[in-house]
Amino acid sequence: MDSHNGEADDLPPPPPLNACIEPLKSEETKKLLKPKRALIPRKGFGKKGQQIRLVTNHFKVSLKNTDEFFYHYYVNLKYEDDTPVGKGAGRSVIEKLQQTYATELANKDFAYDGEKSLFTIGALPQNINEFTVVVEDVSTGKYPANGSPGNDSPPGSDRKRVRRPYNTKTYKVELSFAAKIPMNAIAHALKGQESEHTQEAIRVIDIILRQHSANQGCLLVRQSFFHNNPSNFVELGGGVMGCRGFHSSFRATQSGLSLNIDVSTTMIVQPGPVINFLLANQKVDNPNKIDWQKAKRSLKNLRIKITPTNAVNKIVGLSDRPCRETMFTLKRRNDDNGDSEEISVYDHFVKNRGIELKYSADFPCINVGKQKRPSYFPIELCTLVSLQRYTKSLTTLQRSSLVEKSRQKPQERMSVLSDVLKRSNYDSEPMLKACGISIAKSFTEVDGRVLQAPKLKAGNGEDIFTRNGRWNFNNKRLIKASSVDKWAVVNFSARCNVRDLVRDLIKCGGMKGINVEPPFDAFEENPSMRRAPAVRRVEEMFEQVKTKLPGAPKFLLCILAERKNSDIYGPWKKKCLAEFGIVTQCVAPPPRVNDQYLTNVLLKINAKLGGLNSILQVESSPAMPLISKVPTMILGMDVSHGSPGQSGVPSIAAVVSSREWPLISKYRASVRSQSAKMEMIDSLFKPQGTDDNGLIRECLIDFYTSSGKRKPDQIIIFRDGVSESQFSQVLNIELDQIIEACKFLDEKWDPKFTLIVAQKNHHTKFFIPGAPDNVPPGTVVDNKVCHPRNYDFYMCSHAGMIGTTRPTHYHILHDEIGFNPDDLQELVHSLSYVYQRSTTAISVVAPICYAHLAAAQVGQFIKFDEMSETSSSHGEHTSAGSVPVQELPRLHDKVRSSMFFC
């Protein structure tokens, strides 16, 4: 082969092409070569609003030894026969390794994450370290798991057995060098100079905190820690308890490194006798009423302690037959002939072991062995260990109980947090000492500003005056009232005086400017249908409506017996919105209906029928900086997931978009299902030939048709529910898809984008020093505890009536429109006042709230949870994208652009 360069002959041949990898097409190459967008830096600080002094639950951290390096080692744990070690054994093995080989490991302290990563300060003597570690194995107890409970023990032998040393397990541990992380990466970050090592370095000190709590016997859930202290447990019903603990994590902020400590709550399984848990879980008063198939599902993978040996084991399953009929082969230990006998588990424990069993005889045994080689124990000898997470979804009652019992007023929360910091005793942690880290004992002071509430407009040109983030429509008309005509009432067996309810709605509507005509008819459910499946009940009701009405109704008021979790709700909404295009409002009226209740129902009905309840004064004039002059569309985007205990339930992505510019109070929504637990929205742009079936195209076309044939030249995106580690994906993948959807409609069209992420799931709280109240609505903080470089701020737009206000953390990732900090903060504040369902400012911008509502409602069109309850057990999760996703039905053309989610 000729070479133009003499040296080329000496080069090694190129590596072989991996058969699985397809060569990149030129289009894809272009995409890869496109420079990545980076998060924009802060543009300055807001100045508007009245100054307010606040404190926050961040505690200043001082760092001394910044010249040191963290060394990261990859941990590979194997048994003697080279099989990999499952989760959960790591900490005890590494602890034993440290004790056994202290000298070989240069007496280093470890920060271990419990899985694959271990960190030291300074290097270990070798790059690859291999050790053999022998651990006394408490978990398997003292019984061999071959088909029986101690099948080789003669009667009366358990005394000796208790004194016998534990079984031991031998592990091979390999620590191989992975990376070197400079501690000064943290110091650089505080000056606003983040490097690729910053997050790594902060992660290491977070792992040190986790390990400190693990050593105290805490349950660890990400960065939260829960002590085994019954005074922290609250009953939630159904065998579930709330467990109060605390969250702590290090954060780089403008005023230096800080430790963020907050109260945190998780759900745990009620510890104690297994039978008590099952009675509570199944809400029955007698063990004879227990459904054992259900019990098997709810117990799988939970850990139990078995008396009298106190061995801790994991539940694998239950025996098929009751304890007195579950047989196994008992070998005689001292019998030279190798004789054995068939004996029931019950008889073995009662006769051979001399243990009195009061109620186990007729119930299944618990299997802690393997499915094929079971090891059975009577149920009354088994006790659930404390601090085991409950990962299934909570019922509505359990959830409301949890919220109620974990609420804390600001002052109470402050004193609990001060106490936690004292008790945690972080100053004694050797690794934190070695890093030169010390933590202040007092809350950090910050400067807040309280923005003035935006002025609102009602009907007849009247102003609405807000007070403390609240207002009302007493003696006022709605700004754009719709008329309720061609409508009917359907009642699904609810105890309700329909005539009185209709009369009151007509009267209240009149006072608000809504013309509510008398309904065509009120349909009562046939009493014989009450017990039928929900879908059949809905079909039957629709048959009645179709036969008796002269034409399709415009609106249906649906009365339900249950206020929450009615199984009629999903099928009914699907029938109305997807199949027939009928606007519908579900109600479950209280025994006494007052004016406030009727007004709230009418606000929702008015918005759904195309009306508006109130708007911002700056919308009516129109005088919004940068928005009123140029056609501007506002998007709210969110993905909602099934609860952690549901494995196969698809995630639901919703995009809400503003319409009828220059309004910013009117929205519509598009919803799609996608792979379970997938956070990035995968259906923003879906080209198929000359068509695009994506979510964004629907929004763009609707904006164009509803805004006088104008395309949006500016698009403001509010994205909810993503963590900081995903910002780059939102900025580069999702934003790219939105741009592509625009270009697909018109190649020459080049709108400007502003992209803002809203986070509620964080642990920063603000307090007024010395005052019992929450911070006032409109409070904004953009200094001290905010990011040293990136553009973010915290806002409490709502009045926190109960508990402690949780601010929303807004991150501006991208801003081509060019807002100044004051205008942007005012816009966010104003968007908390345009929520049509209530007469209060809400805690996050309305488009994001609407996206939640739309996802929740359309998600109920299909009953996903049939497959979820059975397919998941404690501690089992499926990964994103592993199951083909069931598609959601599309909304009917008649309601597609309505505020159906209101």
Coordinates of N, CA and C in Angstrom, one line a residue, residues 9 42 82 96 135 154 157 161 180 195-196 209 216 231 235 309 323 350 384 413 446 468 517 534 546 648 815 831 865:
D9 N 3.7 3.7 7.8 CA 3.9 2.3 7.8 C 4.1 1.7 9.2
R42 N -25.4 33.1 35.1 CA -26.3 34.1 35.7 C -26.2 35.4 35.0
D82 N -16.2 -17.6 42.4 CA -16.2 -16.6 41.3 C -17.6 -16.2 40.9
K96 N -15.0 -5.8 57.1 CA -14.1 -6.9 57.5 C -12.7 -6.8 56.8
V135 N -16.2 -13.7 56.3 CA -17.2 -13.0 57.2 C -18.1 -14.0 57.8
P154 N -31.2 -33.5 66.3 CA -32.0 -34.4 67.2 C -32.7 -33.5 68.2
S157 N -31.5 -30.3 70.8 CA -30.1 -29.9 70.5 C -30.0 -28.4 70.3
R161 N -26.7 -25.6 69.6 CA -26.7 -24.9 68.3 C -26.6 -23.4 68.5
K180 N -8.6 9.6 39.9 CA -8.1 10.5 40.9 C -8.8 11.8 40.9
S195 N -15.4 22.1 37.1 CA -14.7 21.2 36.3 C -15.4 19.9 36.2
E196 N -14.9 19.0 35.4 CA -15.6 17.7 35.3 C -15.5 16.9 36.7
L209 N -21.0 11.0 54.2 CA -22.1 11.2 55.1 C -23.0 9.9 55.1
Q216 N -24.3 3.8 61.8 CA -25.2 4.0 63.0 C -26.5 3.1 62.8
S231 N -40.1 6.1 68.0 CA -40.7 7.4 68.2 C -40.8 8.2 66.8
E235 N -48.3 5.4 62.2 CA -49.2 4.4 61.5 C -49.9 5.0 60.4
T309 N -33.6 -18.7 67.2 CA -32.1 -18.5 67.0 C -31.8 -17.0 66.6
C323 N -49.1 -25.8 57.7 CA -47.9 -26.2 58.4 C -48.0 -27.7 58.8
V350 N -42.9 -28.8 67.3 CA -43.6 -29.1 68.5 C -42.9 -30.2 69.3
L384 N -41.1 -9.7 61.3 CA -40.6 -8.8 60.3 C -39.6 -7.8 60.9
R413 N -39.9 22.7 62.5 CA -39.0 22.1 61.6 C -37.6 22.7 61.9
V446 N -30.0 34.6 54.5 CA -30.1 35.0 53.1 C -31.0 36.3 52.9
N468 N -52.6 38.3 50.3 CA -51.9 37.1 50.8 C -52.0 35.9 49.8
E517 N -78.5 26.9 31.4 CA -79.9 26.5 31.1 C -80.3 25.3 31.8
A534 N -66.7 -1.3 36.0 CA -66.9 0.1 35.7 C -67.2 0.4 34.2
K546 N -77.9 8.2 25.0 CA -78.1 8.2 23.5 C -79.5 8.1 23.1
G648 N -44.6 -2.3 35.5 CA -44.7 -2.2 34.1 C -45.5 -1.0 33.6
D815 N -31.6 31.1 27.2 CA -32.4 32.3 27.1 C -32.0 33.1 25.9
L831 N -47.3 33.8 36.3 CA -47.9 32.6 35.8 C -48.4 31.7 36.9
D865 N -52.8 -0.6 35.7 CA -52.3 -1.2 36.9 C -52.6 -2.7 37.1

